[in-house]
mmCIF file of C-alpha atoms and ligand atoms in Angstrom:
data_model
loop_
_atom_site.group_PDB
_atom_site.id
_atom_site.type_symbol
_atom_site.label_atom_id
_atom_site.label_comp_id
_atom_site.label_asym_id
_atom_site.label_seq_id
_atom_site.Cartn_x
_atom_site.Cartn_y
_atom_site.Cartn_z
ATOM 1 C CA MET A 290 47.414 -23.402 -68.329
ATOM 2 C CA LYS A 291 51.126 -24.239 -68.158
ATOM 3 C CA LYS A 292 51.400 -26.284 -71.336
ATOM 4 C CA PHE A 293 54.641 -28.123 -70.635
ATOM 5 C CA ASP A 294 53.456 -29.088 -67.138
ATOM 6 C CA TYR A 295 50.252 -30.402 -68.672
ATOM 7 C CA MET A 296 52.187 -32.278 -71.377
ATOM 8 C CA GLU A 297 54.482 -33.816 -68.791
ATOM 9 C CA LYS A 298 51.591 -34.829 -66.539
ATOM 10 C CA TYR A 299 49.804 -36.753 -69.296
ATOM 11 C CA GLY A 300 52.821 -37.904 -71.318
ATOM 12 C CA TYR A 301 52.394 -35.943 -74.556
ATOM 13 C CA GLU A 302 54.912 -36.223 -77.386
ATOM 14 C CA GLN A 303 54.354 -33.173 -79.567
ATOM 15 C CA LEU A 304 52.307 -30.004 -80.014
ATOM 16 C CA VAL A 305 52.613 -28.200 -83.340
ATOM 17 C CA TYR A 306 51.232 -24.710 -83.935
ATOM 18 C CA MET A 307 50.031 -23.924 -87.466
ATOM 19 C CA TYR A 308 49.674 -20.499 -89.026
ATOM 20 C CA ASP A 309 49.274 -19.426 -92.621
ATOM 21 C CA ARG A 310 48.762 -15.707 -93.114
ATOM 22 C CA ASN A 311 47.323 -15.792 -96.636
ATOM 23 C CA SER A 312 44.610 -18.375 -96.092
ATOM 24 C CA GLY A 313 43.994 -17.551 -92.423
ATOM 25 C CA LEU A 314 44.826 -21.058 -91.210
ATOM 26 C CA LYS A 315 45.345 -20.965 -87.447
ATOM 27 C CA GLY A 316 45.422 -24.013 -85.215
ATOM 28 C CA ALA A 317 47.427 -26.843 -83.727
ATOM 29 C CA ILE A 318 48.196 -30.522 -84.195
ATOM 30 C CA CYS A 319 48.827 -32.604 -81.118
ATOM 31 C CA ILE A 320 50.444 -36.032 -80.994
ATOM 32 C CA HIS A 321 49.809 -37.619 -77.637
ATOM 33 C CA ASN A 322 51.341 -41.085 -77.895
ATOM 34 C CA THR A 323 52.711 -43.235 -80.733
ATOM 35 C CA THR A 324 53.624 -46.387 -78.789
ATOM 36 C CA LEU A 325 51.048 -48.493 -80.645
ATOM 37 C CA GLY A 326 51.413 -46.830 -84.049
ATOM 38 C CA PRO A 327 50.962 -43.555 -85.934
ATOM 39 C CA ALA A 328 48.704 -41.041 -84.199
ATOM 40 C CA LEU A 329 45.367 -40.960 -86.011
ATOM 41 C CA GLY A 330 42.687 -38.405 -85.244
ATOM 42 C CA GLY A 331 40.375 -36.062 -87.113
ATOM 43 C CA THR A 332 40.604 -32.336 -87.702
ATOM 44 C CA ARG A 333 38.086 -30.207 -85.830
ATOM 45 C CA VAL A 334 37.192 -26.701 -87.010
ATOM 46 C CA TRP A 335 35.538 -24.602 -84.326
ATOM 47 C CA GLU A 336 35.102 -20.942 -83.438
ATOM 48 C CA TYR A 337 36.885 -21.122 -80.089
ATOM 49 C CA GLU A 338 36.329 -18.084 -77.919
ATOM 50 C CA ASP A 339 39.890 -18.185 -76.734
ATOM 51 C CA GLU A 340 43.124 -19.623 -78.180
ATOM 52 C CA GLU A 341 43.783 -21.367 -74.876
ATOM 53 C CA ASP A 342 40.475 -23.231 -75.258
ATOM 54 C CA ALA A 343 41.600 -24.508 -78.654
ATOM 55 C CA ILE A 344 44.923 -25.759 -77.283
ATOM 56 C CA LEU A 345 43.294 -27.439 -74.296
ATOM 57 C CA ASP A 346 40.789 -29.067 -76.652
ATOM 58 C CA VAL A 347 43.448 -30.464 -78.987
ATOM 59 C CA LEU A 348 45.431 -31.800 -76.016
ATOM 60 C CA ARG A 349 42.384 -33.479 -74.471
ATOM 61 C CA LEU A 350 41.097 -34.852 -77.759
ATOM 62 C CA ALA A 351 44.501 -36.290 -78.746
ATOM 63 C CA ARG A 352 44.782 -38.109 -75.412
ATOM 64 C CA GLY A 353 41.269 -39.455 -75.923
ATOM 65 C CA MET A 354 42.343 -40.860 -79.302
ATOM 66 C CA THR A 355 45.263 -42.728 -77.703
ATOM 67 C CA LYS A 356 42.860 -44.389 -75.287
ATOM 68 C CA LYS A 357 40.274 -45.012 -78.002
ATOM 69 C CA ALA A 358 42.718 -46.847 -80.271
ATOM 70 C CA ALA A 359 44.268 -48.781 -77.392
ATOM 71 C CA CYS A 360 40.916 -49.993 -76.026
ATOM 72 C CA ALA A 361 39.679 -50.932 -79.487
ATOM 73 C CA GLY A 362 42.777 -53.097 -79.992
ATOM 74 C CA LEU A 363 44.067 -51.013 -82.918
ATOM 75 C CA ASN A 364 47.736 -50.432 -83.715
ATOM 76 C CA LEU A 365 47.344 -46.684 -83.670
ATOM 77 C CA GLY A 366 48.455 -43.870 -81.435
ATOM 78 C CA GLY A 367 46.480 -40.790 -80.480
ATOM 79 C CA GLY A 368 46.518 -37.408 -82.173
ATOM 80 C CA LYS A 369 44.176 -34.646 -83.233
ATOM 81 C CA ALA A 370 44.147 -31.313 -85.040
ATOM 82 C CA VAL A 371 42.060 -28.265 -84.224
ATOM 83 C CA ILE A 372 41.616 -25.246 -86.431
ATOM 84 C CA ILE A 373 40.225 -21.982 -85.097
ATOM 85 C CA GLY A 374 37.560 -20.693 -87.468
ATOM 86 C CA ASN A 375 34.262 -21.343 -89.177
ATOM 87 C CA SER A 376 34.378 -23.607 -92.194
ATOM 88 C CA LYS A 377 30.868 -22.601 -93.344
ATOM 89 C CA LYS A 378 31.993 -18.979 -93.768
ATOM 90 C CA MET A 379 34.812 -20.127 -96.041
ATOM 91 C CA LYS A 380 32.661 -22.255 -98.371
ATOM 92 C CA SER A 381 31.882 -19.504 -100.899
ATOM 93 C CA ASP A 382 35.542 -18.475 -101.343
ATOM 94 C CA THR A 383 36.819 -21.567 -103.128
ATOM 95 C CA VAL A 384 40.314 -20.204 -103.768
ATOM 96 C CA ARG A 385 40.856 -19.412 -100.106
ATOM 97 C CA ARG A 386 39.333 -22.719 -99.118
ATOM 98 C CA GLU A 387 41.754 -24.644 -101.314
ATOM 99 C CA ALA A 388 44.751 -22.671 -100.007
ATOM 100 C CA PHE A 389 43.597 -23.128 -96.405
ATOM 101 C CA TRP A 390 43.298 -26.907 -96.611
ATOM 102 C CA ARG A 391 46.418 -27.359 -98.685
ATOM 103 C CA ALA A 392 48.391 -25.304 -96.145
ATOM 104 C CA PHE A 393 47.019 -27.615 -93.458
ATOM 105 C CA GLY A 394 47.986 -30.645 -95.603
ATOM 106 C CA ARG A 395 51.563 -29.402 -95.688
ATOM 107 C CA TYR A 396 51.687 -29.228 -91.907
ATOM 108 C CA VAL A 397 50.355 -32.788 -91.695
ATOM 109 C CA ASP A 398 52.937 -33.933 -94.243
ATOM 110 C CA SER A 399 55.760 -32.267 -92.322
ATOM 111 C CA LEU A 400 55.151 -34.767 -89.519
ATOM 112 C CA GLY A 401 56.243 -37.598 -91.805
ATOM 113 C CA GLY A 402 53.386 -39.980 -90.965
ATOM 114 C CA ARG A 403 53.572 -39.639 -87.178
ATOM 115 C CA TYR A 404 50.138 -37.993 -87.474
ATOM 116 C CA ILE A 405 47.354 -39.137 -89.832
ATOM 117 C CA THR A 406 44.370 -36.855 -90.216
ATOM 118 C CA ALA A 407 40.693 -37.395 -91.100
ATOM 119 C CA GLU A 408 37.336 -35.589 -90.990
ATOM 120 C CA ASP A 409 35.805 -34.349 -87.753
ATOM 121 C CA VAL A 410 33.334 -31.693 -86.576
ATOM 122 C CA GLY A 411 33.404 -28.740 -89.008
ATOM 123 C CA THR A 412 35.245 -30.497 -91.831
ATOM 124 C CA SER A 413 33.932 -32.161 -94.986
ATOM 125 C CA PRO A 414 35.165 -34.863 -97.373
ATOM 126 C CA GLU A 415 35.844 -32.117 -99.953
ATOM 127 C CA ASP A 416 38.151 -30.351 -97.471
ATOM 128 C CA MET A 417 40.061 -33.594 -97.027
ATOM 129 C CA GLU A 418 40.445 -33.972 -100.806
ATOM 130 C CA TYR A 419 42.443 -30.706 -100.726
ATOM 131 C CA VAL A 420 44.520 -32.046 -97.823
ATOM 132 C CA LYS A 421 45.216 -35.159 -99.900
ATOM 133 C CA MET A 422 46.835 -32.975 -102.588
ATOM 134 C CA GLU A 423 49.634 -32.259 -100.118
ATOM 135 C CA THR A 424 49.963 -35.440 -98.074
ATOM 136 C CA ASN A 425 49.238 -39.157 -98.110
ATOM 137 C CA HIS A 426 48.676 -39.075 -94.373
ATOM 138 C CA VAL A 427 44.928 -38.509 -94.600
ATOM 139 C CA MET A 428 42.192 -41.130 -94.314
ATOM 140 C CA GLY A 429 38.441 -41.476 -94.515
ATOM 141 C CA LEU A 430 38.136 -39.959 -97.990
ATOM 142 C CA PRO A 431 34.946 -40.689 -99.976
ATOM 143 C CA SER A 432 36.977 -42.912 -102.325
ATOM 144 C CA THR A 433 38.210 -45.078 -99.441
ATOM 145 C CA SER A 434 36.447 -45.821 -96.127
ATOM 146 C CA GLY A 435 34.190 -42.741 -96.480
ATOM 147 C CA ASP A 436 32.051 -40.981 -93.902
ATOM 148 C CA PRO A 437 32.784 -42.452 -90.442
ATOM 149 C CA SER A 438 29.447 -41.302 -88.943
ATOM 150 C CA PRO A 439 27.268 -44.352 -89.763
ATOM 151 C CA PHE A 440 30.002 -46.628 -88.374
ATOM 152 C CA THR A 441 30.354 -44.556 -85.221
ATOM 153 C CA ALA A 442 26.580 -44.609 -84.809
ATOM 154 C CA TRP A 443 26.494 -48.386 -85.282
ATOM 155 C CA GLY A 444 29.064 -48.805 -82.497
ATOM 156 C CA VAL A 445 27.063 -46.501 -80.224
ATOM 157 C CA TYR A 446 23.916 -48.494 -80.992
ATOM 158 C CA LYS A 447 25.749 -51.714 -80.046
ATOM 159 C CA GLY A 448 27.122 -50.052 -76.907
ATOM 160 C CA ILE A 449 23.651 -48.891 -75.855
ATOM 161 C CA LYS A 450 22.400 -52.453 -76.243
ATOM 162 C CA ALA A 451 25.287 -53.685 -74.075
ATOM 163 C CA CYS A 452 24.342 -51.181 -71.360
ATOM 164 C CA LEU A 453 20.693 -52.285 -71.528
ATOM 165 C CA LYS A 454 21.756 -55.924 -71.211
ATOM 166 C CA GLU A 455 23.850 -55.187 -68.129
ATOM 167 C CA THR A 456 21.190 -52.944 -66.570
ATOM 168 C CA TYR A 457 17.930 -54.715 -67.383
ATOM 169 C CA GLY A 458 19.093 -58.216 -68.356
ATOM 170 C CA SER A 459 17.911 -57.738 -71.952
ATOM 171 C CA ALA A 460 19.494 -55.864 -74.859
ATOM 172 C CA LYS A 461 16.109 -55.322 -76.533
ATOM 173 C CA LEU A 462 15.321 -51.752 -77.504
ATOM 174 C CA GLU A 463 11.623 -52.241 -78.051
ATOM 175 C CA GLY A 464 9.746 -49.924 -75.699
ATOM 176 C CA ARG A 465 12.938 -48.403 -74.262
ATOM 177 C CA VAL A 466 13.094 -44.610 -74.195
ATOM 178 C CA VAL A 467 16.303 -43.022 -75.499
ATOM 179 C CA ALA A 468 16.939 -39.262 -75.271
ATOM 180 C CA VAL A 469 19.375 -38.197 -77.996
ATOM 181 C CA GLN A 470 21.084 -34.831 -77.575
ATOM 182 C CA GLY A 471 22.286 -33.680 -81.010
ATOM 183 C CA VAL A 472 21.021 -35.284 -84.219
ATOM 184 C CA GLY A 473 23.903 -34.351 -86.521
ATOM 185 C CA HIS A 474 25.880 -36.844 -88.588
ATOM 186 C CA VAL A 475 26.155 -39.508 -85.893
ATOM 187 C CA GLY A 476 22.993 -38.688 -83.914
ATOM 188 C CA ALA A 477 20.744 -38.989 -86.985
ATOM 189 C CA TYR A 478 22.104 -42.434 -87.923
ATOM 190 C CA LEU A 479 21.828 -43.523 -84.301
ATOM 191 C CA CYS A 480 18.173 -42.460 -84.180
ATOM 192 C CA LYS A 481 17.517 -44.497 -87.331
ATOM 193 C CA TYR A 482 19.093 -47.671 -85.897
ATOM 194 C CA LEU A 483 17.298 -47.244 -82.560
ATOM 195 C CA ALA A 484 13.907 -46.489 -84.116
ATOM 196 C CA GLU A 485 14.171 -49.472 -86.470
ATOM 197 C CA GLU A 486 14.338 -51.679 -83.394
ATOM 198 C CA GLY A 487 11.350 -50.108 -81.679
ATOM 199 C CA ALA A 488 12.956 -47.613 -79.292
ATOM 200 C CA LYS A 489 10.959 -44.501 -78.392
ATOM 201 C CA LEU A 490 13.046 -41.434 -79.098
ATOM 202 C CA ILE A 491 13.164 -37.982 -77.538
ATOM 203 C CA ILE A 492 15.498 -35.663 -79.433
ATOM 204 C CA ALA A 493 16.916 -32.138 -79.259
ATOM 205 C CA ASP A 494 19.216 -30.092 -81.469
ATOM 206 C CA ILE A 495 20.034 -26.409 -81.887
ATOM 207 C CA ASP A 496 19.466 -26.908 -85.633
ATOM 208 C CA GLU A 497 15.671 -26.731 -85.964
ATOM 209 C CA ASP A 498 15.514 -28.044 -89.531
ATOM 210 C CA ARG A 499 17.628 -31.061 -88.702
ATOM 211 C CA VAL A 500 15.650 -31.954 -85.617
ATOM 212 C CA LYS A 501 12.381 -31.730 -87.600
ATOM 213 C CA ASP A 502 13.757 -34.001 -90.357
ATOM 214 C CA VAL A 503 14.989 -36.650 -87.915
ATOM 215 C CA ALA A 504 11.709 -36.514 -85.959
ATOM 216 C CA ALA A 505 9.736 -37.042 -89.163
ATOM 217 C CA GLN A 506 11.846 -40.058 -90.103
ATOM 218 C CA THR A 507 11.907 -41.715 -86.682
ATOM 219 C CA ASN A 508 8.649 -40.650 -85.066
ATOM 220 C CA ALA A 509 10.664 -38.981 -82.300
ATOM 221 C CA GLN A 510 9.329 -36.464 -79.780
ATOM 222 C CA VAL A 511 11.176 -33.144 -80.016
ATOM 223 C CA VAL A 512 12.112 -31.145 -76.905
ATOM 224 C CA SER A 513 14.222 -28.023 -76.435
ATOM 225 C CA VAL A 514 17.999 -28.238 -76.005
ATOM 226 C CA ASP A 515 17.566 -27.410 -72.328
ATOM 227 C CA GLU A 516 14.675 -29.811 -71.643
ATOM 228 C CA ILE A 517 16.563 -32.848 -72.977
ATOM 229 C CA PHE A 518 18.363 -33.153 -69.623
ATOM 230 C CA ASP A 519 15.088 -33.406 -67.700
ATOM 231 C CA VAL A 520 13.142 -35.985 -69.683
ATOM 232 C CA LYS A 521 12.360 -39.375 -68.182
ATOM 233 C CA CYS A 522 14.193 -42.014 -70.215
ATOM 234 C CA ASP A 523 16.182 -45.253 -69.979
ATOM 235 C CA VAL A 524 19.187 -43.939 -71.894
ATOM 236 C CA PHE A 525 20.595 -40.437 -72.253
ATOM 237 C CA ALA A 526 22.689 -40.395 -75.445
ATOM 238 C CA PRO A 527 24.895 -37.286 -75.775
ATOM 239 C CA CYS A 528 25.739 -36.859 -79.480
ATOM 240 C CA ALA A 529 26.547 -33.132 -79.654
ATOM 241 C CA LEU A 530 29.635 -31.760 -77.904
ATOM 242 C CA GLY A 531 31.614 -32.578 -74.764
ATOM 243 C CA ALA A 532 31.381 -31.767 -71.023
ATOM 244 C CA VAL A 533 27.609 -32.345 -70.896
ATOM 245 C CA ILE A 534 27.840 -34.509 -67.787
ATOM 246 C CA ASN A 535 28.586 -32.009 -65.064
ATOM 247 C CA ASP A 536 27.366 -30.918 -61.611
ATOM 248 C CA ASP A 537 24.304 -29.216 -63.049
ATOM 249 C CA THR A 538 23.129 -31.917 -65.492
ATOM 250 C CA LEU A 539 23.798 -34.828 -63.129
ATOM 251 C CA ARG A 540 21.207 -33.442 -60.735
ATOM 252 C CA ARG A 541 18.658 -33.291 -63.552
ATOM 253 C CA LEU A 542 19.083 -36.525 -65.532
ATOM 254 C CA LYS A 543 16.285 -39.091 -65.089
ATOM 255 C CA CYS A 544 17.881 -42.080 -66.768
ATOM 256 C CA LYS A 545 19.729 -45.252 -65.792
ATOM 257 C CA ILE A 546 22.280 -45.187 -68.617
ATOM 258 C CA ILE A 547 24.514 -42.530 -70.196
ATOM 259 C CA ALA A 548 25.780 -43.759 -73.555
ATOM 260 C CA GLY A 549 26.398 -41.609 -76.623
ATOM 261 C CA ALA A 550 28.810 -40.582 -79.348
ATOM 262 C CA ALA A 551 30.179 -37.299 -78.014
ATOM 263 C CA ASN A 552 33.829 -37.097 -77.013
ATOM 264 C CA ASN A 553 34.817 -35.984 -73.509
ATOM 265 C CA VAL A 554 31.270 -36.414 -72.189
ATOM 266 C CA LEU A 555 32.339 -36.079 -68.545
ATOM 267 C CA LYS A 556 33.261 -32.476 -67.744
ATOM 268 C CA ASP A 557 36.006 -33.699 -65.424
ATOM 269 C CA SER A 558 36.538 -37.459 -65.534
ATOM 270 C CA ALA A 559 37.520 -38.003 -61.920
ATOM 271 C CA PRO A 560 34.775 -36.141 -60.014
ATOM 272 C CA HIS A 561 31.990 -36.632 -62.537
ATOM 273 C CA GLY A 562 32.857 -40.227 -63.449
ATOM 274 C CA GLN A 563 32.888 -41.079 -59.739
ATOM 275 C CA LEU A 564 29.617 -39.215 -59.155
ATOM 276 C CA VAL A 565 27.936 -41.078 -62.021
ATOM 277 C CA HIS A 566 29.087 -44.338 -60.425
ATOM 278 C CA ASP A 567 27.960 -43.300 -56.932
ATOM 279 C CA LEU A 568 24.520 -42.375 -58.301
ATOM 280 C CA GLY A 569 24.211 -45.917 -59.657
ATOM 281 C CA LEU A 570 24.133 -44.792 -63.292
ATOM 282 C CA VAL A 571 25.759 -46.902 -65.986
ATOM 283 C CA TYR A 572 28.151 -44.820 -68.088
ATOM 284 C CA ALA A 573 29.563 -46.227 -71.337
ATOM 285 C CA PRO A 574 33.023 -44.623 -71.599
ATOM 286 C CA ASP A 575 32.926 -42.238 -74.569
ATOM 287 C CA TYR A 576 36.058 -43.352 -76.325
ATOM 288 C CA VAL A 577 35.051 -47.011 -76.124
ATOM 289 C CA ILE A 578 31.469 -46.642 -77.363
ATOM 290 C CA ASN A 579 32.279 -44.086 -80.096
ATOM 291 C CA ALA A 580 35.242 -45.980 -81.618
ATOM 292 C CA GLY A 581 33.264 -47.309 -84.621
ATOM 293 C CA GLY A 582 34.451 -44.596 -87.010
ATOM 294 C CA LEU A 583 38.080 -45.097 -86.025
ATOM 295 C CA ILE A 584 37.779 -48.882 -86.312
ATOM 296 C CA ASN A 585 36.367 -48.413 -89.818
ATOM 297 C CA VAL A 586 39.059 -45.982 -90.961
ATOM 298 C CA TYR A 587 41.785 -48.245 -89.533
ATOM 299 C CA GLN A 588 40.728 -50.832 -92.105
ATOM 300 C CA GLU A 589 42.316 -48.570 -94.741
ATOM 301 C CA ILE A 590 45.727 -49.448 -93.342
ATOM 302 C CA LEU A 591 44.909 -53.165 -93.520
ATOM 303 C CA GLY A 592 43.259 -52.943 -96.964
ATOM 304 C CA TYR A 593 39.705 -51.683 -96.710
ATOM 305 C CA ASP A 594 37.061 -54.355 -96.109
ATOM 306 C CA LYS A 595 33.665 -53.109 -94.938
ATOM 307 C CA ASP A 596 32.518 -56.498 -93.587
ATOM 308 C CA ALA A 597 35.684 -56.841 -91.512
ATOM 309 C CA ALA A 598 35.128 -53.298 -90.202
ATOM 310 C CA MET A 599 31.534 -54.096 -89.198
ATOM 311 C CA ARG A 600 32.622 -57.287 -87.423
ATOM 312 C CA ALA A 601 35.223 -55.322 -85.483
ATOM 313 C CA ILE A 602 32.677 -52.618 -84.598
ATOM 314 C CA ASP A 603 30.198 -55.239 -83.364
ATOM 315 C CA MET A 604 32.768 -56.138 -80.710
ATOM 316 C CA ILE A 605 31.976 -52.854 -78.944
ATOM 317 C CA PHE A 606 28.995 -54.734 -77.486
ATOM 318 C CA ASP A 607 31.258 -57.205 -75.625
ATOM 319 C CA ARG A 608 33.796 -54.542 -74.711
ATOM 320 C CA ILE A 609 31.204 -52.332 -73.028
ATOM 321 C CA ARG A 610 29.714 -55.322 -71.205
ATOM 322 C CA GLU A 611 33.174 -56.309 -69.948
ATOM 323 C CA ILE A 612 33.846 -52.780 -68.675
ATOM 324 C CA ILE A 613 30.511 -52.648 -66.825
ATOM 325 C CA ARG A 614 31.109 -56.124 -65.375
ATOM 326 C CA VAL A 615 34.582 -55.179 -64.051
ATOM 327 C CA SER A 616 33.149 -51.904 -62.746
ATOM 328 C CA LYS A 617 30.513 -53.795 -60.743
ATOM 329 C CA GLU A 618 32.943 -56.434 -59.473
ATOM 330 C CA THR A 619 35.599 -53.968 -58.349
ATOM 331 C CA ASN A 620 33.295 -51.065 -57.432
ATOM 332 C CA THR A 621 35.260 -48.845 -59.818
ATOM 333 C CA PRO A 622 33.753 -46.188 -62.116
ATOM 334 C CA THR A 623 33.562 -47.360 -65.730
ATOM 335 C CA TYR A 624 35.699 -44.468 -67.020
ATOM 336 C CA LEU A 625 38.539 -45.674 -64.785
ATOM 337 C CA VAL A 626 38.127 -49.305 -65.832
ATOM 338 C CA ALA A 627 38.442 -48.206 -69.476
ATOM 339 C CA ASP A 628 41.441 -45.951 -68.750
ATOM 340 C CA ARG A 629 43.227 -48.860 -67.070
ATOM 341 C CA MET A 630 42.424 -51.174 -69.992
ATOM 342 C CA ALA A 631 43.952 -48.672 -72.407
ATOM 343 C CA GLU A 632 47.025 -48.037 -70.248
ATOM 344 C CA ARG A 633 47.596 -51.759 -69.777
ATOM 345 C CA ARG A 634 47.639 -52.422 -73.522
ATOM 346 C CA ILE A 635 50.021 -49.523 -74.163
ATOM 347 C CA ASP A 636 52.368 -50.689 -71.384
ATOM 348 C CA MET A 637 52.325 -54.285 -72.609
ATOM 349 C CA MET A 638 53.022 -53.266 -76.199
ATOM 350 C CA ARG A 639 55.777 -50.868 -75.149
ATOM 351 C CA ASN A 640 57.553 -53.886 -73.714
ATOM 352 C CA ILE A 641 56.947 -55.930 -76.872
ATOM 353 C CA ASN A 642 58.363 -53.098 -78.985
ATOM 354 C CA SER A 643 61.507 -53.094 -76.858
ATOM 355 C CA ILE A 644 62.252 -56.770 -77.660
ATOM 356 C CA HIS A 645 64.947 -56.746 -80.316
ATOM 357 C CA ILE A 646 64.485 -59.265 -83.136
ATOM 358 C CA PRO A 647 67.646 -59.717 -85.234
ATOM 359 C CA GLY A 648 66.973 -58.774 -88.842
ATOM 360 C CA ARG A 649 63.694 -57.023 -88.079
ATOM 361 C CA CYS A 650 63.657 -53.335 -88.956
ATOM 362 C CA GLN A 651 63.727 -51.118 -85.948
ATOM 363 C CA LYS A 652 61.463 -48.089 -85.907
ATOM 364 C CA LYS A 653 63.186 -45.189 -87.610
HETATM 365 P P1 NAD B 11 27.773 -32.942 -86.001
HETATM 366 O O1 NAD B 11 28.345 -31.584 -85.928
HETATM 367 O O2 NAD B 11 27.332 -33.481 -87.310
HETATM 368 O O3 NAD B 11 26.531 -33.077 -85.012
HETATM 369 C C1 NAD B 11 26.441 -32.438 -83.794
HETATM 370 C C2 NAD B 11 25.013 -31.978 -83.666
HETATM 371 O O4 NAD B 11 24.837 -31.447 -82.362
HETATM 372 C C3 NAD B 11 24.641 -30.862 -84.656
HETATM 373 O O5 NAD B 11 23.442 -31.204 -85.340
HETATM 374 C C4 NAD B 11 24.481 -29.625 -83.757
HETATM 375 O O6 NAD B 11 23.509 -28.728 -84.244
HETATM 376 C C5 NAD B 11 24.066 -30.272 -82.460
HETATM 377 N N1 NAD B 11 24.299 -29.468 -81.263
HETATM 378 C C6 NAD B 11 25.319 -28.619 -80.984
HETATM 379 N N2 NAD B 11 25.156 -28.086 -79.755
HETATM 380 C C7 NAD B 11 24.025 -28.615 -79.249
HETATM 381 C C8 NAD B 11 23.324 -28.472 -78.031
HETATM 382 N N3 NAD B 11 23.774 -27.669 -77.077
HETATM 383 N N4 NAD B 11 22.187 -29.186 -77.827
HETATM 384 C C9 NAD B 11 21.725 -30.027 -78.797
HETATM 385 N N5 NAD B 11 22.346 -30.192 -79.981
HETATM 386 C C10 NAD B 11 23.465 -29.502 -80.206
HETATM 387 O O7 NAD B 11 28.867 -33.910 -85.316
HETATM 388 P P2 NAD B 11 28.909 -35.489 -85.381
HETATM 389 O O8 NAD B 11 29.900 -35.908 -86.379
HETATM 390 O O9 NAD B 11 27.532 -36.028 -85.419
HETATM 391 O O10 NAD B 11 29.551 -35.802 -83.946
HETATM 392 C C11 NAD B 11 28.803 -35.680 -82.764
HETATM 393 C C12 NAD B 11 29.696 -35.944 -81.565
HETATM 394 O O11 NAD B 11 30.244 -37.256 -81.675
HETATM 395 C C13 NAD B 11 30.901 -35.012 -81.444
HETATM 396 O O12 NAD B 11 31.181 -34.808 -80.079
HETATM 397 C C14 NAD B 11 32.021 -35.789 -82.072
HETATM 398 O O13 NAD B 11 33.281 -35.405 -81.577
HETATM 399 C C15 NAD B 11 31.663 -37.186 -81.638
HETATM 400 N N6 NAD B 11 32.211 -38.218 -82.501
HETATM 401 C C16 NAD B 11 31.900 -38.232 -83.824
HETATM 402 C C17 NAD B 11 32.418 -39.226 -84.633
HETATM 403 C C18 NAD B 11 32.056 -39.322 -86.091
HETATM 404 O O14 NAD B 11 32.256 -40.373 -86.696
HETATM 405 N N7 NAD B 11 31.490 -38.267 -86.694
HETATM 406 C C19 NAD B 11 33.263 -40.200 -84.085
HETATM 407 C C20 NAD B 11 33.541 -40.178 -82.717
HETATM 408 C C21 NAD B 11 33.019 -39.165 -81.932
#
């Protein structure tokens, strides 16, 4: 991948490499766009097979965050951090763990607030407490807005209901079959919300203990991680990792709706988003339906208020309905409708930002 060509093509602002020899910190922070505000996005720790994969991931995820914030109506830009490694392996060495996360905190701080970090896959609230020792540009700590997962799951639940409403004329979950791939932090909460409203669940996860626990709590049927793509259901809810909608899985899915928490669900947005549309499936764009956690953490900037956060997350229902409605009216895939919504808001606000108001501080 030619990184500068890629950055030019998608309008990136900054890519920062991080390396700390003593603690073993190795990764990158990417700031995609700060037109609407500081770039907020979590820190993902993952054992990437290849360094190039890590860089591509941080670039793609940061761009997704720009679109997520823009579509959700937040005054935030898009950014993300990825760290190459395995956080579980580090847990027992507390000294190294502290040094690792504090080194990361220093990198975040060096960006002077252009990037704000938070938890993501592979990180924990305790890790973020170490980051906080070095920078104020970290959010979602237990003492503030806390774990974003239940909020993300609530938004996904609302988004699934919106898809049902647009597909079947009723948002009711009773008797509907939902296949949930991945019952981790978000997936488990989602299963709880869906089961409480009478949905029948089929679940799969590579973590056998987790899948058993969630099945026991929600009366879900458990299938293997491969079988989950073949089960007959109304909704397929990807809540594990990205790129699960691809040439292979699209041939196998037996659902009407694809709506879940995972980021970058479509392997390649253009061909697979179009194919989903051509097959007559309803796809809830990932960064719109999974914005609940971001909407919640954004409340920290405004002065945290859980009720206000929940009200804002509830609006995902209307947003998803609007996207599906425009998609039907204009015969345009939903991913493209959402992309255009996000781009439109950024363009409009760029113009607003360029209006000079005498006496008003200009951005430094
Ligand atoms: P998590 O790591 O807690 O859960 C992911 C689960 O998926 C784990 O239980 C894991 O064992 C399972 N899994 C991994 N590979 C699998 C496979 N091939 N088949 C089935 N299961 C598999 O992560 P999370 O916080 O629940 O996030 C889930 C997804 O949602 C991620 O893509 C994440 O980026 C996205 N997301 C999360 C949030 C949030 O608030 N946590 C917000 C927005 C988006």
